[in-house]
Tab-separated table of C-alpha atoms in Angstrom:
chain	number	residue	atom	x	y	z
A	381	MET	CA	0.053	0.010	0.123
A	382	ASP	CA	1.314	3.445	-0.886
A	383	GLU	CA	2.278	5.908	1.827
A	384	SER	CA	-0.771	8.206	2.689
A	385	PRO	CA	-0.309	11.937	1.687
A	386	ALA	CA	-0.610	12.981	5.262
A	387	ILE	CA	2.142	10.629	6.464
A	388	GLY	CA	4.381	11.856	3.645
A	389	ILE	CA	3.793	15.442	4.488
A	390	ARG	CA	4.594	14.713	8.298
A	391	GLU	CA	7.765	12.825	7.349
A	392	ARG	CA	9.054	15.794	4.928
A	393	ALA	CA	8.098	18.313	7.868
A	394	ARG	CA	10.171	16.266	10.269
A	395	GLY	CA	13.019	16.017	7.830
A	396	ALA	CA	13.006	19.788	7.342
A	397	LEU	CA	13.082	20.516	11.099
A	398	ARG	CA	15.982	17.903	11.483
A	399	GLY	CA	17.808	19.780	8.935
A	400	GLU	CA	17.188	23.111	10.437
A	401	LEU	CA	18.323	21.902	13.868
A	402	ALA	CA	21.479	20.539	12.379
A	403	ASP	CA	22.237	23.813	10.759
A	404	VAL	CA	21.528	25.792	14.053
A	405	ALA	CA	23.885	23.337	15.958
A	406	LEU	CA	26.703	23.444	13.402
A	407	ARG	CA	26.557	27.372	13.499
A	408	LEU	CA	26.768	27.296	17.361
A	409	PHE	CA	29.534	24.547	17.419
A	410	GLU	CA	31.561	26.780	15.081
A	411	GLU	CA	31.011	29.914	17.108
A	412	ARG	CA	31.456	28.365	20.538
A	413	GLY	CA	32.966	24.871	20.296
A	414	TYR	CA	31.198	21.629	20.450
A	415	ASP	CA	31.939	20.842	24.106
A	416	GLN	CA	30.891	24.398	25.049
A	417	THR	CA	27.517	24.254	23.353
A	418	PRO	CA	24.677	22.263	25.538
A	419	VAL	CA	21.515	21.089	24.060
A	420	ASP	CA	19.422	23.800	25.765
A	421	ASP	CA	21.400	26.467	23.854
A	422	ILE	CA	20.794	24.731	20.486
A	423	ALA	CA	17.118	24.365	21.304
A	424	SER	CA	16.811	27.930	22.422
A	425	ALA	CA	18.474	29.258	19.247
A	426	ALA	CA	16.250	26.981	17.125
A	427	GLY	CA	12.980	28.322	19.049
A	428	ILE	CA	12.124	24.909	20.587
A	429	SER	CA	12.226	23.194	23.893
A	430	PRO	CA	15.041	20.695	24.793
A	431	ARG	CA	12.355	18.054	25.124
A	432	THR	CA	11.315	18.597	21.519
A	433	PHE	CA	15.045	18.540	20.542
A	434	TYR	CA	15.179	15.055	22.006
A	435	ARG	CA	12.281	13.982	19.754
A	436	TYR	CA	14.334	14.563	16.741
A	437	PHE	CA	17.855	13.518	18.044
A	438	GLY	CA	18.782	11.153	20.869
A	439	THR	CA	21.990	13.160	21.617
A	440	LYS	CA	23.923	16.250	20.893
A	441	GLU	CA	26.316	14.187	18.808
A	442	GLU	CA	23.581	12.715	16.644
A	443	VAL	CA	22.979	16.319	15.332
A	444	LEU	CA	26.110	15.946	13.317
A	445	PHE	CA	26.349	12.137	12.857
A	446	GLY	CA	22.656	11.107	12.781
A	447	ASP	CA	22.424	11.270	8.981
A	448	LEU	CA	25.733	9.712	8.075
A	449	PRO	CA	26.200	8.068	5.722
A	450	PRO	CA	23.909	10.451	3.812
A	451	THR	CA	21.841	7.899	1.886
A	452	SER	CA	18.433	6.291	2.294
A	453	VAL	CA	19.755	3.140	0.706
A	454	ASP	CA	20.604	-0.038	2.825
A	455	LEU	CA	24.285	-0.113	2.166
A	456	PRO	CA	24.747	-3.886	2.856
A	457	ALA	CA	22.097	-4.633	0.459
A	458	LEU	CA	23.550	-2.322	-2.263
A	459	LEU	CA	26.950	-4.010	-1.599
A	460	GLU	CA	25.303	-7.425	-2.118
A	461	ASP	CA	23.810	-6.329	-5.393
A	462	HIS	CA	27.206	-4.848	-6.728
A	463	LEU	CA	29.085	-8.203	-5.740
A	464	LEU	CA	26.793	-9.912	-8.369
A	465	ARG	CA	28.706	-8.056	-11.114
A	466	ALA	CA	32.176	-7.219	-9.583
A	467	GLY	CA	34.747	-8.396	-7.289
A	468	PRO	CA	35.027	-7.415	-3.577
A	469	TRP	CA	37.113	-4.323	-4.012
A	470	GLU	CA	35.292	-2.806	-6.965
A	471	ALA	CA	31.916	-3.748	-5.312
A	472	LEU	CA	32.887	-1.750	-2.300
A	473	HIS	CA	34.011	1.099	-4.551
A	474	GLN	CA	30.669	1.332	-6.205
A	475	THR	CA	28.780	1.151	-3.060
A	476	LEU	CA	30.648	4.016	-1.466
A	477	ARG	CA	30.328	5.842	-4.700
A	478	HIS	CA	26.668	5.996	-3.905
A	479	VAL	CA	27.425	7.845	-0.632
A	480	ALA	CA	29.787	10.059	-2.495
A	481	GLU	CA	27.157	11.140	-4.806
A	482	ASN	CA	24.804	12.161	-1.862
A	483	ILE	CA	27.322	14.511	-0.530
A	484	GLY	CA	28.984	15.829	-3.560
A	485	THR	CA	26.679	19.033	-3.906
A	486	GLN	CA	27.346	20.096	-0.452
A	487	ARG	CA	31.024	20.814	0.039
A	488	GLY	CA	30.566	23.987	2.074
A	489	ARG	CA	28.433	21.959	4.730
A	490	TRP	CA	30.749	19.092	4.935
A	491	SER	CA	33.811	21.335	5.117
A	492	ARG	CA	32.284	23.044	8.051
A	493	LEU	CA	31.286	19.761	9.782
A	494	LEU	CA	34.810	18.277	9.295
A	495	ARG	CA	36.346	21.359	10.904
A	496	VAL	CA	34.104	21.031	13.962
A	497	VAL	CA	34.877	17.290	14.187
A	498	ASN	CA	38.485	17.910	14.204
A	499	THR	CA	38.211	20.371	17.184
A	500	SER	CA	36.674	17.711	19.728
A	501	ASP	CA	38.032	14.642	20.855
A	502	THR	CA	34.395	13.500	21.752
A	503	LEU	CA	33.410	13.962	18.062
A	504	ARG	CA	36.545	12.162	16.610
A	505	ALA	CA	35.754	9.173	18.872
A	506	GLY	CA	32.087	9.290	17.836
A	507	HIS	CA	32.954	9.330	14.171
A	508	LEU	CA	35.350	6.387	14.724
A	509	GLU	CA	32.751	4.577	16.377
A	510	GLN	CA	30.371	5.116	13.577
A	511	GLN	CA	32.821	3.915	10.978
A	512	MET	CA	33.323	0.749	13.012
A	513	ASN	CA	29.524	0.204	13.163
A	514	LEU	CA	29.358	0.619	9.259
A	515	ALA	CA	32.202	-1.707	8.844
A	516	GLN	CA	30.465	-4.391	10.964
A	517	SER	CA	27.472	-4.048	8.780
A	518	LEU	CA	29.275	-4.690	5.550
A	519	ILE	CA	31.610	-7.398	6.551
A	520	PRO	CA	29.261	-10.183	6.757
A	521	THR	CA	27.975	-9.303	3.203
A	522	LEU	CA	31.621	-9.488	1.719
A	523	VAL	CA	32.812	-12.627	3.471
A	524	PRO	CA	31.069	-15.063	0.961
A	525	ALA	CA	32.420	-13.161	-2.009
A	526	VAL	CA	36.113	-13.653	-0.768
A	527	GLU	CA	37.443	-16.774	-1.879
A	528	GLY	CA	40.096	-18.925	-0.158
A	529	PRO	CA	40.227	-21.002	2.907
A	530	ALA	CA	37.223	-20.207	5.337
A	531	GLY	CA	39.591	-19.363	8.184
A	532	TRP	CA	40.969	-16.425	6.258
A	533	SER	CA	37.819	-15.223	4.505
A	534	ASP	CA	36.549	-13.123	7.408
A	535	LEU	CA	40.065	-11.564	8.037
A	536	ARG	CA	40.315	-10.538	4.279
A	537	ALA	CA	36.899	-9.141	4.208
A	538	ARG	CA	37.565	-7.007	7.351
A	539	VAL	CA	40.757	-5.850	5.702
A	540	LEU	CA	38.940	-4.916	2.628
A	541	VAL	CA	36.191	-3.254	4.251
A	542	HIS	CA	38.154	-1.104	6.538
A	543	ALA	CA	40.604	-0.182	3.729
A	544	ALA	CA	37.656	0.902	1.667
A	545	LEU	CA	36.226	3.144	4.506
A	546	THR	CA	39.807	4.569	4.863
A	547	CYS	CA	39.860	5.359	1.318
A	548	PHE	CA	36.372	7.123	1.625
A	549	ASP	CA	37.299	9.061	4.622
A	550	THR	CA	40.627	10.227	3.228
A	551	ALA	CA	38.972	11.118	-0.127
A	552	PHE	CA	36.115	12.927	1.779
A	553	SER	CA	38.584	15.004	3.932
A	554	HIS	CA	40.642	15.951	0.778
A	555	TRP	CA	37.704	16.990	-1.048
A	556	ALA	CA	35.994	18.953	1.765
A	557	GLU	CA	39.178	20.949	2.625
A	558	ARG	CA	39.809	21.976	-0.818
A	559	ASP	CA	38.398	24.965	-2.862
A	560	GLY	CA	36.808	23.181	-5.784
A	561	ASP	CA	39.711	21.973	-7.815
A	562	ILE	CA	38.532	18.161	-7.296
A	563	GLU	CA	34.980	16.603	-7.107
A	564	MET	CA	34.099	14.113	-4.247
A	565	LEU	CA	33.715	11.208	-6.828
A	566	GLU	CA	36.913	11.973	-8.512
A	567	ALA	CA	38.674	11.954	-5.136
A	568	LEU	CA	37.044	8.723	-4.184
A	569	ASP	CA	38.092	7.241	-7.538
A	570	ILE	CA	41.707	8.066	-7.095
A	571	ALA	CA	41.713	6.777	-3.602
A	572	PHE	CA	40.361	3.446	-4.566
A	573	THR	CA	42.564	3.185	-7.679
A	574	THR	CA	45.504	3.360	-5.373
A	575	PHE	CA	44.634	0.009	-3.928
A	576	SER	CA	42.986	-1.477	-7.115
A	577	THR	CA	45.220	-4.671	-6.923
A	578	LEU	CA	43.374	-5.648	-3.739
A	579	ASP	CA	40.753	-7.470	-5.847
A	580	SER	CA	43.472	-10.194	-6.190
A	581	VAL	CA	42.279	-11.715	-2.744
A	582	GLN	CA	39.559	-13.372	-4.731
A	583	ALA	CA	42.306	-15.677	-6.441
């Protein structure tokens, strides 16, 4: 059954308010610092109560990381689909290209977010935890595609996934910190090409 118009409108309104709160929070984090900006201040600046804030975000940290990776697609399912047509490394590449396409038009916002993250030990740790969670969601999908002794498949899949996410993070940082001389997809492609021989783990 199709989603009713009323539900669709409510979801769009919820998404718009989440985006507004994220923008307000990012501005305050830039001005005052992440650790020096309590939820009460974010809520006040956005014209809502702290209680309402927590209806949209479970924590202050989630304001920055709640929509990362920025895609509505199930990434393990997308990886599984790419594995039907490509080896493990290229399948990871194409899966993360989907994420890159979703952020490639918002360099200014991501540059600002990256600067804020780099000023806070709490945020750096949160970002690392998020990457670990993403890795854990992708590894089981990749394991069956990595040929070789069963005892080594899990290890090889872990290495490939973590290397792929490192390529993404490095390309993302390089792109976000520059003034437009390179696009996100181009940076990601260059990063993955550096390790293109990793597909040989299938042999």
